[in-house]
Amino acid sequence: MIIIQGMEGTPIRDEARVGTQRIEAGIHMADSKELLTKISDASTESEFFSPIPANYKKGKTRYVFVMGTVMSGLGKGIFSSCLAKLLQDKGLKVAPIKLEGYLNIDSGTLNPFRHGEVFVLDDGMETDMDLGTYERILDQDLSRANFATSGQIFNSVLNKERHGDYLGRDVQMIPHVTGEVKLRLRELAAETKADVVFVEIGGTVGDLENAYYIEAMRELAYEEGPGSSCFVALTYIMEPPALGEQKSKAAQLGIKQVMQLGIQPDIIVCRATNPVNDKARQKISVYSNVPFERVISLHDSASIYMIPSMLRDNGLDFEVLRLLKIEDRINLRHERKAWAKWCDFMDKIGNSKYEVTIGITGKYTSVRDSYASIINAIEHAGIALGCDAKLKWIETTSITDANVAKHLADVDGIIVPGGFGSRGTEGKIACIKYARENNLPYLGLCFGFQMAVLEFARDVCGLKNANSTELDSNTPEPVIDILPEQKKIEGLGGNMRLGGRDIKIQPQTLAWDLFGKKDTIRMRFRHRYEVDPRYIEVLQKNGLVFSGKAPDQPIMQILELPKHPFFMGTQAHPCLTSRPLRPQPMFVGLVAAAMRRHHLDGDLPNCIEAVKKVCAATEA
Ligand code: GLN
């Protein structure tokens, strides 16, 4: 769109990304030679280096910068998305972006055990789990323009250098790398025409790896001028049990570090276990030049969906509008409607008549972040159905056909989620067999879909040796095999079958009913393996129904068992598109079926009726 970059040699492996997407791995493709010249001139003649997209309108977009002090894990993404939601409710267009310090090009190669789940966007970008929070809270699909890593930034700078874009200049952290960061933000602003861009800086102030991001923010605020931006510092107020009082020193030191970088925070958000008392807030205010009313308490809350309300009660939405001088852009009628909907949703939280326990089998059972979207999707479904859906984590390495009944005795439904590699898979298959034979509601997600196919092939179709070539490359019955397009691929980064794809739904199936009798739906994918098309016939003959398929390839996407109360699997990750006000139908179906099983109440709606009711309510 804007700048010519060295595209030669940039491997683009997935056609879905080419064409509509202008950005691959943070390398910006281009059409405007004019701007290129401008950049080159700037870099040789002047110290002011700040490439600006041709379609950028200065003053249209304001910026909110969110950074963390004292420690990581403060919930910067949650805070930022909730504040963005309050402005979105007022009819403003908001665009979030997360800036990651690490050098990976995307999050796809990160271990979920260390970093939380890999969240896949519709355009196939593999991102940090915070992007999931933004999508859920804002009910907005994001793209790769909303996610940057140091890897992308440096990749782009180095490509430009090789392309000769900097001419005789020595390429420096300042102004070139910071210039690249500012460019990313302004591109996002120009592309989305956002009123406010919310920039979340990963890590903690003081980390070497995000220091240049913070410098870029300072420069951007300076260039855009007064009233253009607002800096928010999140901090943590400790309350050591031995002292029994809140201590603000660490917070003060953290904020001092921000100020040493030339940034005066406008708002300070104090994370804490309990509401932060006035004394601690006053101390922070005095030491940071931030007015007392803009030092706010953001203590732990039972549900993240309550946080927009906490921020609103603190008047933070209007403080930000005033700081950014955009009070005149808001639409109060829009806000009344949006807020009423959100309040109805909040009223249902913690107010449930029913309860169920959903078992989740998984390798990363000790780290909840690895399954953040699934946990959210179950919560959305539970809230919509007036049901407290509890989770039970099931480690499957020691589960066998002999002891599976004991492990699943107290669950009303199970999910086998996505996964890679063979650890615990035989235990997962034993769980699926038990669910199939005992009418226990089952939802298989991606790997869980593949394992359900294997179980059915082995036990119902008599293919005793059925396996996935991911688990046994020499299996005589490769019922699950690598996708043909994946065979040619080398390396592991960004090259699975990724992102949103259309799925053709077979009429008169459970899927057809759950998805409102739509012929085509869309879900997001992240896989290398699939049902080998040679086995489709035998599986179907024995009663397995493939109710969702890729429109123009023999890739099976949804399976179900007609006589079972709820037995579904999907090659996709439906959890990624579940939203608080629009719960994903497969999860609603699972929880509804589990409710009937738990409460032994035939008067409760079956999964189809339940989904219809929920959809009618959310569309109202
Ligand atoms: N490992 C399987 C595959 O690559 C499933 C992937 C997943 O569950 N995301 O196809």
XYZ file of C-alpha atoms and ligand atoms in Angstrom:
630
model
C 0.000 0.000 0.000
C 2.613 2.449 1.010
C 6.197 1.526 0.850
C 8.232 -0.529 -1.512
C 10.046 -3.285 0.245
C 12.338 -6.069 -0.768
C 9.717 -8.671 -1.471
C 12.028 -10.871 -3.505
C 12.715 -14.073 -1.760
C 9.969 -13.611 0.812
C 8.294 -16.990 0.835
C 4.523 -16.760 0.876
C 3.299 -20.241 1.337
C -0.397 -19.819 1.718
C -2.404 -18.436 -1.180
C -5.077 -17.261 1.216
C -2.633 -14.674 2.497
C -1.674 -13.262 -0.839
C -3.765 -10.722 -2.648
C -6.058 -9.268 -0.054
C -3.339 -9.210 2.556
C -0.742 -6.548 2.043
C 1.508 -7.539 4.826
C 3.404 -10.760 5.195
C 5.386 -11.359 8.337
C 5.512 -7.661 8.986
C 7.055 -6.907 5.612
C 4.999 -4.247 3.955
C 4.338 -4.635 0.288
C 3.949 -1.676 -1.743
C 2.869 0.550 -4.462
C 3.975 4.075 -3.848
C 7.395 4.925 -5.215
C 6.833 8.521 -4.291
C 6.909 7.810 -0.598
C 9.987 5.673 -0.932
C 11.834 8.667 -2.253
C 10.594 10.744 0.636
C 11.915 8.256 3.119
C 15.290 8.050 1.464
C 15.615 11.825 1.337
C 14.652 12.065 4.941
C 17.208 9.527 5.963
C 20.149 11.222 4.276
C 19.277 14.874 4.677
C 17.608 15.123 8.026
C 17.486 13.675 11.480
C 13.696 13.684 11.265
C 12.930 10.231 10.003
C 9.307 9.328 10.277
C 7.800 7.567 7.303
C 4.131 8.390 7.064
C 1.659 6.410 4.957
C 0.337 8.364 1.983
C -3.265 7.979 3.156
C -2.568 9.020 6.767
C -4.583 11.961 8.049
C -2.893 13.627 10.971
C -5.352 14.453 13.750
C -7.975 11.914 12.721
C -6.628 9.160 14.963
C -5.704 9.524 18.608
C -3.499 7.063 20.486
C -3.775 5.401 23.883
C -0.522 3.764 24.961
C -0.766 1.086 27.626
C 2.356 -0.132 29.387
C 3.078 -2.165 32.489
C 5.403 -1.499 35.390
C 6.605 -3.556 38.377
C 5.731 -6.921 36.881
C 4.205 -8.730 33.953
C 0.822 -10.414 34.066
C -1.078 -7.294 35.179
C -3.698 -7.755 32.496
C -2.666 -4.921 30.182
C -4.599 -6.546 27.344
C -7.711 -6.921 29.456
C -7.522 -3.317 30.649
C -6.825 -1.984 27.184
C -9.637 -3.966 25.547
C -12.140 -2.955 28.248
C -11.269 0.724 27.917
C -11.449 0.398 24.130
C -14.879 -1.176 24.508
C -16.157 1.817 26.480
C -15.124 4.123 23.642
C -16.458 1.735 21.010
C -19.802 1.727 22.845
C -19.848 5.489 22.378
C -19.790 5.007 18.625
C -16.056 5.570 18.187
C -14.001 3.382 15.902
C -11.226 1.685 17.841
C -8.275 -0.390 16.655
C -6.032 -2.263 19.090
C -2.474 -3.342 18.435
C -0.204 -5.471 20.558
C 3.544 -4.895 20.308
C 5.539 -7.943 21.359
C 9.174 -7.671 22.363
C 10.260 -11.104 21.208
C 12.066 -11.789 17.968
C 9.741 -14.481 16.683
C 7.843 -13.369 13.582
C 4.578 -14.592 15.094
C 3.398 -16.621 18.098
C 2.958 -19.824 16.111
C 6.207 -21.398 17.185
C 5.841 -20.508 20.863
C 5.189 -23.186 23.432
C 1.700 -22.587 24.875
C 3.033 -23.896 28.172
C 5.256 -20.797 28.413
C 3.201 -18.211 26.552
C -0.431 -19.235 26.652
C -2.479 -20.307 23.678
C -1.660 -19.374 20.124
C -4.594 -17.290 18.946
C -5.282 -17.590 15.224
C -6.863 -14.686 13.374
C -9.134 -15.009 10.372
C -6.318 -13.993 8.030
C -4.158 -16.822 9.377
C -1.858 -14.779 11.621
C -0.804 -16.717 14.711
C -0.816 -14.269 17.572
C -0.624 -13.819 21.304
C -3.655 -14.731 23.390
C -4.317 -11.047 24.127
C -5.639 -10.696 20.594
C -8.344 -13.139 21.682
C -9.251 -10.826 24.552
C -9.543 -7.875 22.149
C -11.693 -9.842 19.705
C -13.989 -11.085 22.456
C -14.413 -7.802 24.326
C -14.741 -5.686 21.188
C -16.647 -8.339 19.206
C -14.415 -7.389 16.297
C -12.342 -9.524 13.903
C -8.720 -8.446 13.889
C -5.955 -8.951 11.335
C -2.184 -9.150 11.188
C -2.141 -5.340 11.179
C -3.155 -5.570 14.847
C -0.120 -7.555 15.917
C 3.574 -6.712 15.712
C 6.651 -8.412 17.089
C 10.234 -7.204 17.241
C 10.928 -9.975 14.739
C 8.557 -8.355 12.232
C 9.911 -4.862 12.867
C 13.561 -5.863 12.450
C 12.746 -8.080 9.483
C 11.147 -5.133 7.776
C 14.038 -2.769 8.562
C 16.627 -5.290 7.366
C 14.702 -5.912 4.155
C 14.587 -2.182 3.498
C 18.300 -1.926 4.149
C 19.033 -4.699 1.621
C 16.709 -3.034 -0.825
C 18.705 0.163 -0.550
C 15.918 2.240 0.908
C 18.107 4.001 3.449
C 20.697 4.979 0.834
C 23.861 6.234 2.501
C 22.536 6.194 6.026
C 23.763 3.993 8.822
C 20.609 2.219 9.966
C 20.017 2.937 13.624
C 17.661 1.961 16.425
C 16.665 5.629 16.499
C 15.341 6.870 14.102
C 14.951 3.885 11.768
C 13.702 1.105 14.012
C 11.504 3.477 15.997
C 10.385 4.926 12.657
C 9.281 1.469 11.588
C 7.199 1.105 14.757
C 5.531 4.479 14.214
C 4.867 3.492 10.626
C 3.060 0.330 11.764
C 0.842 2.358 14.088
C 0.041 4.983 11.493
C -0.665 2.328 8.887
C -3.151 0.761 11.252
C -4.723 4.160 11.867
C -4.949 4.915 8.150
C -6.262 1.489 7.177
C -8.918 1.299 9.870
C -9.731 5.027 9.957
C -9.864 4.541 13.704
C -10.735 7.349 16.062
C -8.495 5.760 18.659
C -5.668 3.252 18.293
C -4.959 1.352 21.501
C -1.316 0.344 21.679
C -0.421 -2.332 24.195
C 3.293 -2.698 24.785
C 4.192 -6.228 25.801
C 6.456 -6.914 28.782
C 7.331 -4.452 31.526
C 8.883 -0.991 31.399
C 12.590 -1.506 31.976
C 12.841 -4.598 29.784
C 15.576 -4.163 27.218
C 13.462 -5.717 24.506
C 10.598 -3.243 24.612
C 12.596 -0.078 25.311
C 12.594 0.966 21.652
C 8.817 0.562 21.481
C 8.432 2.976 24.379
C 10.800 5.417 22.715
C 8.736 5.139 19.516
C 5.578 5.956 21.503
C 7.246 9.031 22.969
C 8.287 10.189 19.517
C 4.866 9.535 18.050
C 3.114 11.515 20.792
C 5.558 14.392 20.204
C 5.024 14.347 16.455
C 1.267 14.108 16.648
C 1.146 17.026 19.052
C -0.615 17.876 22.312
C -3.954 16.170 22.883
C -3.125 13.419 20.417
C -2.222 10.700 22.863
C -2.705 9.406 26.322
C -0.234 7.310 28.281
C -1.539 4.759 30.726
C 0.811 3.030 33.154
C -0.436 -0.105 34.838
C 1.199 -0.866 38.113
C 0.829 -3.191 41.063
C 0.057 -2.362 44.676
C 1.344 -5.025 47.006
C -0.381 -6.119 50.163
C 1.975 -8.454 52.036
C -0.118 -10.583 54.390
C 2.413 -10.103 57.199
C 1.930 -6.313 57.062
C -1.780 -6.284 56.332
C -1.565 -2.964 54.491
C -1.135 -1.816 50.915
C 2.350 -0.769 49.887
C 2.929 1.576 46.949
C 6.737 1.891 46.827
C 7.301 -0.635 44.059
C 4.563 1.090 42.055
C 6.202 4.478 42.579
C 9.557 3.165 41.412
C 7.970 1.577 38.379
C 6.310 4.839 37.408
C 9.542 6.714 37.958
C 11.102 4.446 35.374
C 8.429 5.510 32.861
C 9.141 9.157 33.596
C 12.871 8.611 33.170
C 12.101 7.603 29.607
C 10.627 11.031 28.973
C 7.025 9.981 29.333
C 4.586 11.614 31.694
C 1.759 9.148 32.347
C -1.738 10.623 32.092
C -3.462 7.783 33.889
C -2.192 5.290 36.420
C -4.045 2.065 36.901
C -3.304 0.302 40.155
C -3.812 -3.426 39.968
C -4.274 -5.054 43.351
C -6.015 -7.881 45.101
C -8.305 -5.539 47.050
C -9.603 -2.044 46.255
C -6.649 0.351 46.477
C -7.102 2.772 49.357
C -6.914 6.550 49.050
C -3.626 6.738 50.919
C -1.807 4.577 48.384
C -3.453 6.424 45.485
C -2.508 9.795 46.998
C 1.120 8.731 47.370
C 1.249 7.649 43.768
C -0.422 10.850 42.629
C 2.085 13.031 44.516
C 5.099 11.191 43.140
C 3.906 10.988 39.549
C 2.212 14.353 38.786
C -0.957 12.467 37.910
C -4.154 13.952 39.367
C -5.670 11.830 42.134
C -8.828 11.050 40.141
C -6.716 9.622 37.368
C -4.967 7.189 39.697
C -7.516 4.431 39.712
C -7.923 1.130 41.479
C -8.361 -1.949 39.355
C -8.607 -4.726 41.866
C -9.285 -8.382 41.164
C -12.693 -9.110 39.774
C -14.643 -12.372 39.600
C -15.025 -12.006 35.857
C -13.092 -9.961 33.333
C -16.445 -9.055 31.820
C -17.086 -6.857 34.879
C -14.033 -4.689 34.212
C -15.603 -2.329 31.656
C -18.118 -1.492 34.347
C -15.372 -0.853 36.936
C -13.596 1.516 34.559
C -16.848 3.259 33.760
C -17.633 3.730 37.452
C -14.248 5.422 37.787
C -15.154 7.794 34.975
C -12.145 6.665 32.999
C -13.998 6.705 29.675
C -14.686 10.437 29.913
C -11.220 11.195 31.305
C -9.747 9.625 28.172
C -12.145 11.462 25.872
C -11.170 14.737 27.532
C -7.447 13.989 27.356
C -7.775 13.138 23.679
C -10.132 16.029 23.001
C -12.682 13.919 21.185
C -15.761 14.413 23.351
C -17.541 15.852 20.334
C -17.213 12.614 18.376
C -19.337 10.456 20.653
C -22.858 9.191 20.105
C -24.699 8.817 23.385
C -27.670 7.005 21.902
C -25.338 4.358 20.516
C -23.813 4.071 23.960
C -27.149 3.644 25.750
C -28.049 0.693 23.552
C -24.650 -0.972 23.698
C -24.377 -0.538 27.434
C -27.875 -1.920 28.058
C -26.905 -5.071 26.169
C -23.706 -5.420 28.151
C -25.584 -4.914 31.443
C -28.036 -7.681 30.524
C -25.056 -9.917 29.896
C -23.393 -8.962 33.198
C -26.629 -9.612 35.103
C -26.469 -13.229 34.012
C -22.930 -13.761 35.298
C -22.908 -15.709 38.548
C -26.684 -15.959 38.441
C -27.189 -19.496 37.283
C -29.911 -21.985 38.073
C -28.088 -24.958 36.644
C -24.630 -26.406 36.848
C -22.519 -28.835 34.873
C -18.939 -30.053 34.866
C -17.124 -30.234 31.566
C -13.965 -32.331 31.489
C -11.106 -31.064 29.323
C -8.351 -33.485 28.465
C -5.060 -31.859 27.786
C -1.345 -31.985 27.898
C -0.982 -28.493 29.322
C -3.407 -29.158 32.118
C -1.424 -27.083 34.593
C -1.550 -23.896 32.564
C -5.016 -22.497 32.012
C -3.715 -19.871 29.587
C -3.018 -22.661 27.112
C -6.765 -23.150 26.762
C -7.954 -19.561 27.223
C -10.337 -19.525 24.256
C -11.932 -22.830 25.189
C -12.457 -21.674 28.761
C -14.027 -18.485 27.453
C -16.249 -20.293 24.958
C -17.594 -22.579 27.692
C -18.182 -19.580 29.927
C -20.062 -17.728 27.152
C -22.269 -20.763 26.530
C -22.878 -21.276 30.266
C -23.840 -17.644 30.853
C -26.246 -17.706 27.905
C -27.898 -20.872 29.234
C -28.057 -19.777 32.869
C -25.647 -22.531 33.787
C -22.523 -22.512 35.912
C -20.216 -24.594 33.725
C -17.356 -25.834 35.895
C -14.224 -27.288 34.364
C -12.349 -30.415 35.288
C -8.856 -30.897 33.882
C -8.129 -34.453 32.932
C -4.573 -35.648 32.453
C -4.879 -38.607 30.089
C -1.450 -40.245 30.197
C -2.602 -42.914 32.630
C -6.165 -43.373 31.346
C -7.057 -46.744 29.822
C -10.288 -48.519 28.851
C -10.132 -50.223 32.250
C -10.080 -47.058 34.389
C -11.722 -44.444 32.152
C -15.152 -44.762 33.833
C -13.609 -43.711 37.135
C -11.906 -40.677 35.579
C -15.089 -39.501 33.864
C -17.528 -40.409 36.646
C -18.207 -36.816 37.674
C -18.240 -35.021 34.325
C -21.337 -34.229 32.300
C -19.515 -33.720 29.024
C -15.980 -33.728 27.690
C -13.820 -31.813 25.296
C -10.687 -33.171 23.686
C -8.958 -29.969 22.565
C -6.290 -29.249 19.967
C -2.901 -30.788 20.435
C 0.285 -32.004 18.853
C 2.286 -35.180 19.346
C 1.516 -38.514 20.865
C 1.701 -38.043 24.637
C -1.577 -39.064 26.279
C -3.385 -39.790 23.003
C -4.384 -43.382 23.815
C -5.977 -42.025 27.007
C -7.858 -39.436 24.975
C -9.103 -42.155 22.647
C -10.281 -44.164 25.674
C -12.242 -41.090 26.863
C -13.833 -40.666 23.437
C -14.821 -44.348 23.288
C -16.408 -44.013 26.726
C -18.292 -40.863 25.663
C -19.534 -42.509 22.469
C -20.713 -45.665 24.201
C -22.226 -43.980 27.249
C -24.080 -41.064 25.683
C -21.700 -38.620 27.360
C -21.759 -35.312 25.432
C -18.556 -34.924 23.450
C -16.906 -32.098 21.562
C -13.634 -32.748 19.735
C -11.605 -29.759 18.608
C -9.065 -30.205 15.816
C -6.864 -32.931 17.351
C -9.997 -34.045 19.264
C -11.804 -34.387 15.925
C -8.964 -36.498 14.547
C -8.905 -38.703 17.670
C -12.672 -39.237 17.426
C -12.193 -40.433 13.843
C -9.467 -42.845 14.966
C -11.607 -44.203 17.780
C -14.523 -44.762 15.409
C -12.295 -46.372 12.780
C -10.772 -48.754 15.321
C -13.843 -49.680 17.265
C -16.751 -49.402 14.873
C -15.172 -49.932 11.455
C -12.868 -52.689 12.685
C -9.690 -50.964 11.494
C -7.779 -52.057 14.596
C -4.535 -50.380 13.520
C -6.078 -47.073 12.526
C -3.753 -44.221 13.451
C -2.529 -40.785 12.521
C 0.794 -40.464 10.737
C 1.551 -37.663 13.191
C 1.614 -40.319 15.928
C 2.997 -43.288 13.978
C 4.552 -42.487 10.628
C 4.563 -46.167 9.603
C 0.991 -47.030 10.519
C -0.604 -49.536 8.120
C -3.935 -47.661 8.363
C -3.172 -43.919 8.040
C -6.753 -42.786 8.631
C -5.421 -39.375 9.628
C -2.650 -38.259 7.326
C -0.725 -35.125 6.496
C -2.519 -32.735 4.134
C -1.124 -33.074 0.602
C -0.185 -29.375 0.522
C 1.756 -29.833 3.799
C 4.016 -32.573 2.411
C 6.123 -30.093 0.469
C 6.623 -27.692 3.363
C 9.832 -27.448 5.312
C 10.326 -25.690 8.626
C 7.710 -24.953 11.228
C 6.876 -21.253 11.090
C 3.508 -19.964 9.891
C 2.874 -22.778 7.458
C 0.037 -24.936 8.756
C -3.391 -24.755 7.119
C -4.191 -21.555 8.944
C -6.969 -19.067 9.423
C -10.622 -18.673 8.540
C -12.114 -21.010 5.933
C -15.605 -21.584 4.671
C -17.299 -24.846 5.573
C -20.145 -26.331 3.597
C -22.783 -27.721 5.919
C -24.759 -30.834 5.038
C -28.525 -30.164 5.343
C -30.582 -32.177 7.851
C -27.712 -32.712 10.259
C -27.090 -31.519 13.797
C -24.532 -29.027 12.478
C -27.125 -27.649 10.075
C -29.543 -27.097 12.947
C -26.931 -25.641 15.268
C -25.770 -23.165 12.636
C -29.279 -21.933 11.881
C -29.712 -23.999 8.699
C -26.988 -22.055 6.932
C -25.365 -23.744 3.922
C -21.979 -22.218 4.588
C -20.322 -21.117 7.799
C -16.825 -19.947 8.630
C -14.435 -21.162 11.290
C -10.703 -20.846 11.917
C -8.149 -23.593 11.376
C -4.647 -24.513 12.439
C -3.608 -27.986 11.377
C -1.333 -30.102 9.213
C -3.257 -33.380 9.252
C -6.699 -34.402 7.992
C -8.928 -37.439 7.436
C -7.351 -39.337 4.557
C -10.040 -39.140 1.838
C -9.579 -42.869 1.087
C -11.204 -43.712 4.427
C -14.224 -41.420 4.170
C -16.450 -44.057 2.602
C -15.864 -46.758 5.191
C -16.332 -44.297 8.047
C -19.600 -43.022 6.593
C -20.880 -46.523 5.819
C -20.488 -47.384 9.478
C -22.530 -44.398 10.613
C -20.154 -41.484 11.060
C -21.645 -38.362 9.496
C -19.377 -35.695 8.054
C -21.731 -32.765 8.281
C -19.190 -30.084 7.357
C -16.687 -30.186 4.531
C -14.349 -27.806 2.747
C -16.297 -26.370 -0.243
C -13.914 -27.531 -2.931
C -11.568 -30.097 -1.444
C -12.277 -33.434 0.220
C -11.258 -32.095 3.625
C -13.646 -33.234 6.382
C -14.396 -30.401 8.824
C -17.253 -31.453 11.107
C -18.344 -34.893 12.272
C -21.308 -36.094 14.280
C -23.041 -39.262 15.427
C -26.787 -39.064 14.794
C -28.065 -41.311 17.590
C -25.928 -39.795 20.303
C -27.322 -36.891 22.428
C -24.316 -34.775 21.447
C -21.235 -36.138 19.749
C -19.464 -33.660 17.525
C -15.995 -32.957 16.349
C -14.521 -30.302 14.159
C -11.193 -29.924 12.440
C -11.540 -26.205 13.195
C -11.137 -24.244 16.433
C -14.643 -22.901 17.067
C -13.543 -21.490 20.435
C -11.621 -18.756 18.623
C -14.786 -17.107 17.391
C -16.971 -17.397 20.480
C -17.926 -13.979 21.807
C -19.600 -13.054 25.107
C -22.729 -11.765 23.404
C -22.593 -14.327 20.581
C -21.644 -17.697 22.056
C -20.434 -20.304 19.579
C -23.221 -22.824 18.743
C -21.114 -25.977 19.218
C -20.250 -24.928 22.770
C -23.855 -23.983 23.499
C -24.880 -27.407 22.171
C -22.354 -29.196 24.364
C -23.286 -27.326 27.552
C -27.031 -27.754 26.854
C -26.594 -31.503 26.367
C -24.490 -31.677 29.535
C -27.217 -29.817 31.461
C -29.818 -32.398 30.442
C -27.533 -35.169 31.528
C -26.599 -33.564 34.845
C -30.057 -32.478 35.929
C -31.784 -35.540 34.456
C -34.403 -33.113 33.291
C -36.102 -33.926 30.009
C -37.901 -30.580 30.148
C -34.654 -28.716 29.641
C -34.212 -27.790 25.980
C -32.187 -30.205 23.898
C -29.069 -28.846 22.244
C -30.877 -27.657 19.094
C -33.645 -25.865 20.977
C -31.089 -24.378 23.366
C -29.006 -22.942 20.533
C -32.139 -21.525 18.863
C -33.143 -19.828 22.097
C -29.691 -18.383 22.703
C -29.402 -17.116 19.133
C -32.850 -15.521 19.262
C -31.890 -13.764 22.499
C -28.567 -12.487 21.164
C -30.079 -11.224 17.939
C -32.780 -9.288 19.793
N -1.682 -31.987 15.400
C -2.849 -31.937 14.592
C -2.571 -31.385 13.201
O -1.555 -30.776 12.981
C -3.926 -31.096 15.269
C -3.547 -29.668 15.379
C -4.375 -28.918 16.375
O -5.055 -29.514 17.202
N -4.317 -27.618 16.314
O -3.370 -31.544 12.317
